[in-house]
Coordinates of C-alpha atoms and ligand atoms in Angstrom, one line a residue:
X1 CA -5.8 14.8 27.9
X2 CA -2.0 15.3 27.3
X3 CA -1.1 18.9 26.5
X4 CA 2.2 20.6 26.2
X5 CA 3.9 20.6 29.5
X6 CA 2.4 17.2 30.6
X7 CA 4.7 14.1 30.7
X8 CA 5.7 13.5 27.0
X9 CA 4.7 10.2 25.3
X10 CA 7.4 7.7 24.4
X11 CA 5.8 7.3 21.0
X12 CA 3.0 8.9 19.0
X13 CA 1.9 7.2 15.9
X14 CA -0.2 8.9 13.2
X15 CA -2.8 6.5 11.8
X16 CA -4.5 3.3 13.1
X17 CA -4.1 1.0 10.1
X18 CA -1.9 -2.0 9.9
X19 CA 1.2 0.1 10.5
X20 CA -0.1 1.9 13.7
X21 CA -1.7 -1.1 15.2
X22 CA 1.4 -3.4 14.5
X23 CA 4.0 -0.9 15.7
X24 CA 2.1 0.1 18.9
X25 CA 1.9 -3.6 19.8
X26 CA 5.6 -4.3 19.1
X27 CA 6.7 -1.1 21.1
X28 CA 4.5 -2.2 24.1
X29 CA 6.0 -5.7 23.9
X30 CA 9.4 -4.0 24.2
X31 CA 8.2 -2.3 27.4
X32 CA 7.1 1.2 26.1
X33 CA 3.7 1.7 27.5
X34 CA 3.3 5.5 27.2
X35 CA 2.1 5.3 23.6
X36 CA -0.6 7.2 21.7
X37 CA -2.1 6.5 18.2
X38 CA -3.8 9.4 16.6
X39 CA -6.5 8.4 14.2
X40 CA -8.5 11.0 12.2
X41 CA -11.5 8.7 11.6
X42 CA -13.6 6.8 14.1
X43 CA -12.4 3.3 13.3
X44 CA -9.1 1.5 12.9
X45 CA -8.3 -0.2 9.6
X46 CA -6.7 2.4 7.3
X47 CA -6.8 1.3 3.7
X48 CA -9.1 -1.5 4.6
X49 CA -11.5 0.8 6.2
X50 CA -11.5 3.2 3.1
X51 CA -11.7 0.7 0.3
X52 CA -15.1 -1.0 0.5
X53 CA -16.0 -1.2 -3.2
X54 CA -17.7 -4.5 -4.2
X55 CA -15.2 -7.3 -4.6
X56 CA -12.5 -5.6 -2.6
X57 CA -10.0 -8.2 -1.4
X58 CA -6.3 -8.6 -1.0
X59 CA -4.4 -10.1 -3.9
X60 CA -1.7 -11.4 -1.6
X61 CA -2.7 -14.6 0.3
X62 CA -4.0 -13.7 3.7
X63 CA -1.7 -16.1 5.6
X64 CA 1.1 -13.8 4.3
X65 CA -0.9 -10.6 4.4
X66 CA -1.3 -10.6 8.1
X67 CA 1.0 -10.1 11.1
X68 CA 3.5 -12.9 11.7
X69 CA 2.9 -12.3 15.4
X70 CA -0.9 -12.6 15.1
X71 CA -1.8 -15.5 12.8
X72 CA -5.4 -16.1 12.1
X73 CA -6.3 -19.7 11.6
X74 CA -9.9 -18.8 10.6
X75 CA -9.2 -17.0 7.2
X76 CA -12.3 -18.1 5.2
X77 CA -10.4 -18.1 1.9
X78 CA -6.8 -18.0 0.6
X79 CA -7.5 -14.4 -0.5
X80 CA -9.8 -13.0 2.2
X81 CA -12.3 -10.3 1.3
X82 CA -12.0 -6.7 2.6
X83 CA -14.6 -7.0 5.5
X84 CA -12.7 -10.0 6.9
X85 CA -9.4 -8.1 6.7
X86 CA -10.9 -5.1 8.4
X87 CA -12.4 -7.4 11.1
X88 CA -8.8 -8.9 11.6
X89 CA -7.2 -5.4 12.2
X90 CA -10.1 -4.5 14.6
X91 CA -9.6 -7.7 16.5
X92 CA -5.8 -7.2 16.7
X93 CA -6.3 -3.7 18.1
X94 CA -8.6 -5.2 20.8
X95 CA -6.6 -8.3 21.6
X96 CA -3.3 -6.3 21.7
X97 CA -5.0 -4.1 24.4
X98 CA -4.4 -1.0 22.2
X99 CA -8.0 0.6 22.4
X100 CA -7.1 2.8 25.4
X101 CA -4.1 4.0 23.5
X102 CA -6.0 5.2 20.4
X103 CA -7.6 8.6 20.1
X104 CA -10.2 8.7 17.4
X105 CA -11.2 11.8 15.6
X106 CA -7.8 13.2 16.1
X107 CA -6.5 14.6 12.8
X108 CA -2.7 15.6 12.9
X109 CA -2.2 18.9 11.1
X110 CA 1.4 19.6 11.9
X111 CA 4.3 18.6 14.1
X112 CA 7.5 20.3 15.0
X113 CA 10.7 19.4 16.7
X114 CA 12.1 21.3 19.7
X115 CA 15.8 20.8 19.7
X116 CA 16.4 21.9 23.3
X117 CA 13.9 19.4 24.7
X118 CA 14.6 16.8 22.2
X119 CA 10.9 16.3 21.7
X120 CA 8.3 16.5 18.9
X121 CA 5.1 18.5 19.5
X122 CA 2.1 17.2 17.6
X123 CA -0.7 19.5 16.8
X124 CA -4.2 18.2 16.0
X125 CA -7.1 19.9 14.2
X126 CA -9.0 20.3 17.3
X127 CA -6.1 22.3 18.9
X128 CA -4.4 19.7 21.1
X129 CA -0.6 19.9 21.3
X130 CA 1.0 16.6 22.4
X131 CA 4.7 16.1 23.1
X132 CA 6.5 12.9 22.3
X133 CA 10.1 11.5 22.2
X134 CA 9.4 9.4 19.0
X135 CA 7.0 10.3 16.2
X136 CA 6.0 7.8 13.5
X137 CA 3.8 8.4 10.5
X138 CA 1.8 5.3 9.7
X139 CA -0.7 7.2 7.8
X140 CA 0.0 5.7 4.3
X141 CA 2.0 7.6 1.7
X142 CA 1.5 6.0 -1.7
X143 CA -2.1 5.0 -1.9
X144 CA -4.2 7.2 0.3
X145 CA -5.6 10.1 -1.9
X146 CA -7.9 9.1 -4.6
X147 CA -6.9 10.5 -8.0
X148 CA -9.4 11.5 -10.8
X149 CA -8.1 11.7 -14.4
X150 CA -7.6 15.2 -15.8
X151 CA -10.4 15.1 -18.3
X152 CA -12.8 17.7 -19.6
X153 CA -16.2 18.1 -18.2
X154 CA -15.8 16.3 -14.8
X155 CA -18.5 18.6 -13.4
X156 CA -20.8 18.5 -16.3
X157 CA -21.9 14.9 -15.9
X158 CA -25.5 14.7 -14.5
X159 CA -25.4 11.1 -13.5
X160 CA -23.6 9.6 -10.5
X161 CA -19.7 9.4 -10.3
X162 CA -17.7 7.5 -7.7
X163 CA -14.1 6.6 -7.1
X164 CA -13.4 3.0 -6.1
X165 CA -11.8 4.2 -2.9
X166 CA -14.9 6.3 -2.0
X167 CA -17.6 3.8 -2.5
X168 CA -21.2 4.7 -1.7
X169 CA -23.0 1.4 -1.0
X170 CA -26.4 3.1 -1.3
X171 CA -26.0 3.7 -5.1
X172 CA -28.1 1.1 -6.9
X173 CA -26.4 0.0 -10.1
X174 CA -29.2 -2.5 -11.1
X175 CA -30.4 -1.9 -14.6
X176 CA -28.0 1.1 -15.1
X177 CA -25.6 1.8 -17.9
X178 CA -22.2 2.0 -16.1
X179 CA -18.7 2.9 -17.2
X180 CA -15.7 1.7 -15.2
X181 CA -12.6 3.9 -16.0
X182 CA -9.3 2.1 -15.5
X183 CA -8.1 -1.6 -15.5
X184 CA -5.7 -1.7 -12.6
X185 CA -5.9 -4.0 -9.5
X186 CA -9.0 -2.2 -8.1
X187 CA -10.9 -2.5 -11.5
X188 CA -10.1 -6.3 -11.7
X189 CA -12.0 -6.9 -8.4
X190 CA -14.8 -4.4 -9.1
X191 CA -15.7 -5.1 -12.8
X192 CA -17.2 -8.6 -12.3
X193 CA -19.3 -7.4 -9.4
X194 CA -20.7 -4.5 -11.4
X195 CA -21.4 -6.6 -14.4
X196 CA -23.7 -8.7 -12.4
X197 CA -25.9 -5.6 -11.7
X198 CA -25.6 -3.2 -14.6
X199 CA -27.7 -3.4 -17.8
X200 CA -24.7 -2.4 -19.7
X201 CA -21.0 -2.0 -18.7
X202 CA -18.3 -0.2 -20.5
X203 CA -14.8 -1.0 -19.3
X204 CA -12.3 1.7 -20.4
X205 CA -8.8 0.5 -20.8
X206 CA -5.9 2.8 -21.5
X207 CA -3.1 0.2 -21.2
X208 CA -3.6 -3.5 -20.9
X209 CA -2.0 -5.3 -17.9
X210 CA -0.5 -8.8 -17.5
X211 CA -3.0 -10.9 -15.8
X212 CA -2.8 -14.3 -14.0
X213 CA -5.8 -16.3 -12.6
X214 CA -6.3 -16.0 -8.8
X215 CA -6.1 -19.5 -7.3
X216 CA -8.6 -18.7 -4.6
X217 CA -10.6 -21.3 -2.6
X218 CA -12.5 -21.6 0.7
X219 CA -10.4 -22.9 3.6
X220 CA -11.7 -26.4 4.5
X221 CA -12.8 -26.6 8.1
X222 CA -10.3 -29.5 8.9
X223 CA -7.5 -27.1 7.8
X224 CA -8.7 -24.3 10.1
X225 CA -8.8 -26.9 12.9
X226 CA -5.3 -28.1 12.1
X227 CA -4.0 -24.5 12.2
X228 CA -5.6 -24.0 15.6
X229 CA -4.3 -27.2 17.1
X230 CA -0.8 -27.1 15.5
X231 CA 0.1 -23.4 14.9
X232 CA 3.4 -24.6 13.3
X233 CA 1.5 -25.9 10.3
X234 CA 0.1 -22.4 9.6
X235 CA 3.7 -20.9 10.0
X236 CA 4.9 -23.5 7.5
X237 CA 2.2 -22.5 5.0
X238 CA 3.2 -18.9 5.5
X239 CA 6.8 -19.7 4.9
X240 CA 6.1 -21.6 1.8
X241 CA 3.9 -18.8 0.4
X242 CA 6.6 -16.3 1.2
X243 CA 9.2 -18.3 -0.6
X244 CA 7.1 -19.0 -3.6
X245 CA 6.2 -15.3 -4.0
X246 CA 9.7 -14.2 -3.4
X247 CA 10.9 -16.2 -6.3
X248 CA 9.1 -13.8 -8.6
X249 CA 11.3 -11.0 -7.5
X250 CA 14.2 -12.5 -9.5
X251 CA 12.6 -11.2 -12.7
X252 CA 11.6 -7.9 -11.1
X253 CA 14.8 -6.9 -9.5
X254 CA 17.5 -8.7 -11.3
X255 CA 16.6 -9.4 -14.9
X256 CA 13.2 -8.4 -16.4
X257 CA 13.7 -10.8 -19.5
X258 CA 13.3 -13.7 -17.0
X259 CA 9.7 -12.8 -16.9
X260 CA 9.1 -14.1 -20.5
X261 CA 8.1 -17.5 -19.2
X262 CA 5.4 -16.1 -17.1
X263 CA 4.3 -13.8 -19.9
X264 CA 3.8 -16.9 -22.1
X265 CA 1.6 -18.4 -19.3
X266 CA -0.5 -15.2 -19.2
X267 CA -0.9 -15.3 -23.0
X268 CA -2.0 -18.9 -22.8
X269 CA -4.6 -18.0 -20.2
X270 CA -5.8 -15.1 -22.4
X271 CA -6.0 -17.4 -25.4
X272 CA -8.1 -19.9 -23.4
X273 CA -10.4 -17.4 -22.0
X274 CA -11.0 -14.9 -24.8
X275 CA -11.9 -16.3 -28.2
X276 CA -12.0 -13.1 -30.3
X277 CA -8.5 -12.3 -31.7
X278 CA -9.1 -8.6 -31.9
X279 CA -10.1 -8.5 -28.2
X280 CA -7.1 -10.6 -27.4
X281 CA -4.9 -8.2 -29.1
X282 CA -6.4 -5.3 -27.1
X283 CA -5.7 -7.2 -23.9
X284 CA -2.0 -8.0 -24.7
X285 CA 0.5 -5.7 -23.0
X286 CA 3.6 -4.5 -24.9
X287 CA 6.0 -4.3 -22.0
X288 CA 7.7 -6.7 -19.5
X289 CA 5.6 -8.5 -16.9
X290 CA 5.7 -6.7 -13.5
X291 CA 6.4 -3.3 -14.9
X292 CA 2.9 -2.3 -14.0
X293 CA 1.5 -4.2 -11.1
X294 CA 0.6 -7.8 -12.1
X295 CA -3.2 -8.3 -12.3
X296 CA -4.6 -11.3 -10.4
X297 CA -8.2 -12.3 -11.2
X298 CA -10.1 -15.4 -12.3
X299 CA -13.4 -13.6 -13.2
X300 CA -12.3 -10.5 -15.0
X301 CA -11.6 -11.9 -18.4
X302 CA -14.7 -14.1 -18.4
X303 CA -16.7 -11.0 -17.5
X304 CA -15.4 -9.3 -20.7
X305 CA -17.1 -12.1 -22.7
X306 CA -20.6 -11.3 -21.5
X307 CA -22.9 -9.8 -24.1
X308 CA -23.7 -6.7 -22.1
X309 CA -20.0 -5.9 -21.3
X310 CA -18.0 -3.7 -23.8
X311 CA -14.3 -3.3 -23.5
X312 CA -13.3 0.0 -24.9
X313 CA -9.5 0.1 -25.4
X314 CA -9.2 3.9 -25.2
X315 CA -8.6 6.5 -22.6
X316 CA -11.5 8.6 -21.2
X317 CA -11.1 12.2 -22.5
X318 CA -14.3 13.9 -21.6
X319 CA -17.6 13.7 -19.6
X320 CA -20.7 15.2 -21.0
X321 CA -24.2 15.5 -19.3
X322 CA -25.2 11.9 -19.9
X323 CA -22.2 10.4 -21.6
X324 CA -18.5 9.6 -21.7
X325 CA -16.2 10.4 -24.6
X326 CA -13.1 8.4 -25.4
X327 CA -9.9 9.2 -27.2
X328 CA -11.2 8.5 -30.7
X329 CA -14.2 10.8 -30.1
X330 CA -16.7 8.0 -29.6
X331 CA -19.5 8.7 -27.2
X332 CA -21.3 6.3 -24.9
X333 CA -24.5 7.0 -23.0
X334 CA -24.1 6.1 -19.3
X335 CA -25.9 6.7 -16.0
X336 CA -22.9 6.0 -13.6
X337 CA -19.2 6.5 -14.0
X338 CA -16.9 4.6 -11.6
X339 CA -13.3 5.8 -11.5
X340 CA -10.9 3.0 -10.7
X341 CA -8.1 5.4 -11.6
X342 CA -5.8 4.9 -8.6
X343 CA -4.2 7.4 -6.3
X344 CA -2.2 10.5 -6.2
X345 CA 1.5 10.1 -6.3
X346 CA 3.4 10.6 -3.0
X347 CA 4.6 14.0 -4.3
X348 CA 1.1 15.1 -4.5
X349 CA 0.1 13.6 -1.2
X350 CA 3.1 14.0 1.1
X351 CA 3.0 12.9 4.8
X352 CA 1.4 15.4 7.2
X353 CA 3.8 18.4 7.7
X354 CA 6.6 18.1 10.1
X355 CA 9.1 20.8 10.9
X356 CA 12.6 19.4 11.7
X357 CA 15.9 20.9 12.7
X358 CA 16.7 24.4 11.3
X359 CA 13.0 24.7 10.2
X360 CA 13.3 22.0 7.6
X361 CA 9.9 21.1 6.0
X362 CA 8.9 17.5 5.4
X363 CA 6.4 18.7 2.9
X364 CA 9.0 20.6 0.8
X365 CA 11.3 17.6 0.9
X366 CA 8.7 15.1 -0.1
X367 CA 7.1 17.2 -2.9
X368 CA 10.4 18.0 -4.5
X369 CA 12.5 14.8 -4.0
X370 CA 10.7 12.1 -2.1
X371 CA 13.3 10.0 -0.4
X372 CA 14.0 8.3 3.0
X373 CA 16.7 6.1 4.3
X374 CA 15.2 2.6 4.5
X375 CA 11.9 4.2 3.6
X376 CA 11.8 5.5 7.2
X377 CA 14.2 8.3 8.3
X378 CA 15.6 11.6 6.9
X379 CA 18.5 13.9 7.9
X380 CA 17.1 16.9 9.9
X381 CA 14.1 14.9 11.3
X382 CA 15.4 13.4 14.5
X383 CA 13.4 10.5 16.0
X384 CA 10.9 10.8 13.1
X385 CA 10.1 7.7 11.1
X386 CA 7.8 6.9 8.2
X387 CA 6.3 3.5 7.8
X388 CA 6.2 2.4 4.2
X389 CA 7.8 5.7 3.1
X390 CA 9.7 6.1 -0.2
X391 CA 11.0 3.0 -2.0
X392 CA 9.4 0.3 0.1
X393 CA 6.8 -0.8 -2.5
X394 CA 6.6 -4.3 -3.8
X395 CA 5.1 -5.9 -6.9
X396 CA 5.2 -9.5 -5.7
X397 CA 4.8 -10.0 -2.0
X398 CA 3.2 -8.7 1.2
X399 CA 3.6 -5.1 2.4
X400 CA 3.0 -6.4 6.0
X401 CA 6.4 -8.1 5.7
X402 CA 8.0 -4.7 4.9
X403 CA 6.1 -3.0 7.7
X404 CA 7.3 -5.6 10.2
X405 CA 10.9 -5.0 9.2
X406 CA 10.4 -1.4 9.9
X407 CA 8.8 -2.1 13.3
X408 CA 11.8 -3.9 14.4
X409 CA 14.0 -1.0 13.3
X410 CA 12.0 1.7 15.1
X411 CA 11.6 -0.3 18.3
X412 CA 15.3 -1.0 18.3
X413 CA 15.9 2.8 18.0
X414 CA 13.6 3.4 21.0
X415 CA 15.3 0.6 23.0
X416 CA 18.8 2.0 22.3
X417 CA 17.8 5.5 23.2
X418 CA 16.6 4.1 26.6
X419 CA 19.6 2.0 27.1
X420 CA 22.4 4.4 25.9
X421 CA 20.8 7.6 27.2
X422 CA 20.6 9.6 24.0
X423 CA 17.5 11.7 23.6
X424 CA 17.5 11.9 19.7
X425 CA 19.2 10.5 16.7
X426 CA 19.5 12.5 13.4
X427 CA 20.5 10.6 10.2
X428 CA 23.8 11.6 8.8
X429 CA 23.4 13.3 5.4
X430 CA 26.3 11.3 3.9
X431 CA 24.5 8.0 4.8
X432 CA 21.4 9.3 3.1
X433 CA 23.4 10.2 0.0
X434 CA 25.1 6.9 -0.1
X435 CA 21.8 5.1 0.2
X436 CA 20.2 7.1 -2.5
X437 CA 23.1 6.4 -4.8
X438 CA 22.7 2.7 -4.1
X439 CA 19.0 2.8 -4.7
X440 CA 19.5 4.7 -8.0
X441 CA 21.9 2.1 -9.3
X442 CA 19.8 -0.8 -8.2
X443 CA 16.6 0.7 -9.7
X444 CA 18.1 1.0 -13.1
X445 CA 17.9 -2.6 -13.8
X446 CA 14.6 -3.4 -12.2
X447 CA 11.4 -4.1 -14.3
X448 CA 9.8 -0.9 -13.0
X449 CA 12.5 1.3 -14.5
X450 CA 13.5 -0.8 -17.4
X451 CA 10.4 -2.8 -18.3
X452 CA 9.1 -0.4 -21.0
X453 CA 5.9 0.9 -19.4
X454 CA 4.6 4.2 -18.0
X455 CA 3.4 3.6 -14.5
X456 CA 2.5 5.5 -11.3
X457 CA 5.8 4.1 -9.9
X458 CA 7.7 6.7 -12.0
X459 CA 7.6 10.4 -11.2
X460 CA 7.4 13.2 -13.7
X461 CA 11.2 13.4 -13.7
X462 CA 11.6 9.7 -14.4
X463 CA 12.7 8.9 -10.9
X464 CA 11.2 6.0 -8.9
X465 CA 10.4 6.8 -5.3
X466 CA 8.0 3.9 -4.9
X467 CA 9.7 0.6 -5.5
X468 CA 12.0 -1.5 -3.3
X469 CA 14.7 -2.6 -5.8
X470 CA 15.8 -5.8 -4.1
X471 CA 14.5 -9.0 -2.4
X472 CA 12.3 -8.4 0.7
X473 CA 14.7 -10.5 2.8
X474 CA 17.5 -7.9 1.9
X475 CA 15.2 -5.2 3.4
X476 CA 14.7 -7.3 6.4
X477 CA 18.5 -7.6 6.8
X478 CA 19.2 -3.9 6.4
X479 CA 16.5 -3.1 9.1
X480 CA 17.5 -6.0 11.4
X481 CA 18.8 -3.4 13.9
X482 CA 18.9 0.4 14.4
X483 CA 22.3 1.3 13.0
X484 CA 22.9 4.1 15.5
X485 CA 26.4 4.7 14.1
X486 CA 24.8 6.2 11.1
X487 CA 23.0 8.8 13.2
X488 CA 24.3 11.8 15.2
X489 CA 23.0 11.1 18.7
X490 CA 22.6 13.7 21.5
Ligands
LIG501 P1 -3.9 2.0 -10.6 O1 -3.2 0.7 -10.6 O2 -3.2 3.2 -10.5 O3 -4.8 1.9 -12.0 C1 -5.4 3.0 -12.4 C2 -6.0 2.7 -13.8 O4 -6.7 3.8 -14.3 C3 -5.0 2.3 -14.8 O5 -5.5 1.2 -15.6 C4 -4.9 3.6 -15.7 O6 -4.5 3.4 -17.0 C5 -6.3 4.1 -15.7 N1 -6.6 5.4 -16.0 C6 -6.2 6.5 -15.6 N2 -6.6 7.6 -16.3 C7 -7.4 7.1 -17.3 C8 -8.1 7.6 -18.3 N3 -8.2 9.0 -18.5 N4 -8.8 6.8 -19.2 C9 -8.7 5.5 -19.0 N5 -8.1 4.9 -18.0 C10 -7.4 5.7 -17.2 O7 -5.1 2.1 -9.5 P2 -5.8 0.9 -8.7 O8 -6.3 -0.2 -9.5 O9 -6.7 1.5 -7.7 O10 -4.6 0.3 -7.9 C11 -3.7 1.1 -7.2 C12 -2.7 0.2 -6.4 O11 -3.5 -0.2 -5.3 C13 -2.2 -1.0 -7.0 O12 -1.0 -0.8 -7.7 C14 -2.0 -1.9 -5.8 O13 -0.8 -1.7 -5.3 C15 -3.1 -1.4 -4.9 N6 -4.2 -2.4 -4.9 C16 -4.0 -3.5 -4.3 C17 -5.0 -4.4 -4.2 C18 -4.8 -5.7 -3.5 O14 -5.6 -6.6 -3.6 N7 -3.7 -5.9 -2.8 C19 -6.3 -4.1 -4.7 C20 -6.5 -2.9 -5.4 C21 -5.5 -2.0 -5.4 P3 -2.9 3.3 -17.3 O15 -2.4 1.9 -16.9 O16 -2.8 3.6 -18.8 O17 -2.2 4.4 -16.5

């Protein structure tokens, strides 16, 4: 076991999800072997280990939602289900030879930077103190702590409650009266599966979302064989998917009104699927497409047509012993309440505490004004990187693409440190300020800020620390090399 005083690590990564596994592999490929991943649970997988609710899947096609350096010719469907994605990360961890580098059951509680040594000391809950040259948080920032709505009587309900991200597979929903609260991306996947079991299902919708069908299909065996024999064909499919999806960014980051054509398509689909005009009206959003995350499902709207499913277009306001109460005061008797109510904002769930130069607290920074240069670095926190930190979120493409951009940036920093002999690099405050000004200007015209909706992308003060306000290839370009001239190096 490495303790303070032992040979420091080149790199410690917090979290063994897509971020930790991918970065560790890339760093090893660049010749850094003294690497450790600290994982608080007993398995790799991150988000895909946590979210096991029925129907969980990725709404980005799997050929794109996977590492470019580890293509999987065997994806069973265009949109692979959660167990298959989890299996993919597990396999990557094994095939990349990372297992000996992962310490499971190791929860990081705090880290601090020692200026004299130019090293981070990472403390775990079990009392280990590990030193490292580079420290990376791959622990997820935006979507890791489940949020419950602030309603009356959460504790008075006598039946079962569950959050979508804390699913208990032993709960039997057959023949039960169930309420699903929320109609975001998780609810889209969950509702059809629950409707197949419950005797009655209430779906509580506070705000409708724009919805397109999901063009999912099983991958034919000959296609899998083709991908295996000619890997270039799978690369081509990935490139085509990337280009197709990137085209949607035009309306998101340049001109929200360009989304109108797509809105019309959504309305046509709604018209074809829901015959009752009153229900259609409830399901029609009053903001620009993309402002809230676009919903992608082919079985959600048909489920609402089932006789035992009731769409209640009102917020939940209260839980009573055996019922839920909605904004108008209506009460519905239920046995089980499922919260598909999303996650705490990054301000409420900042990364694990890190103390940088002059005692600066990462917690304090992230809870007051979450921001990071290229979603990764901050002045006063030398050699510390976040993966998918502030303003890296997308509404149209794969987050794995964003991660891979950051992998390159971080590994290049490590390579330059080794090549040029500096021990640590601290981001210049003026670079951070310039970047934040640029972000602020760009965000103003994006659909997330100007699309006319309230979403979890916007913080209480109206700022947006979630969205990347440009094309993903622009992010790739900005992170193509570690710009050491923007850092003070010692
Ligand atoms: P979410 O998008 O934050 O949705 C939460 C839902 O709960 C919203 O519909 C919200 O309504 C509703 N809600 C909150 N309080 C309520 C109340 N008191 N009464 C009624 N409804 C209430 O959460 P999520 O669906 O878990 O998705 C979170 C993020 O996870 C997504 O944006 C997406 O990035 C990601 N995700 C991705 C996938 C994928 O396949 N890639 C799948 C699932 C999730 P309002 O709209 O009015 O706030």
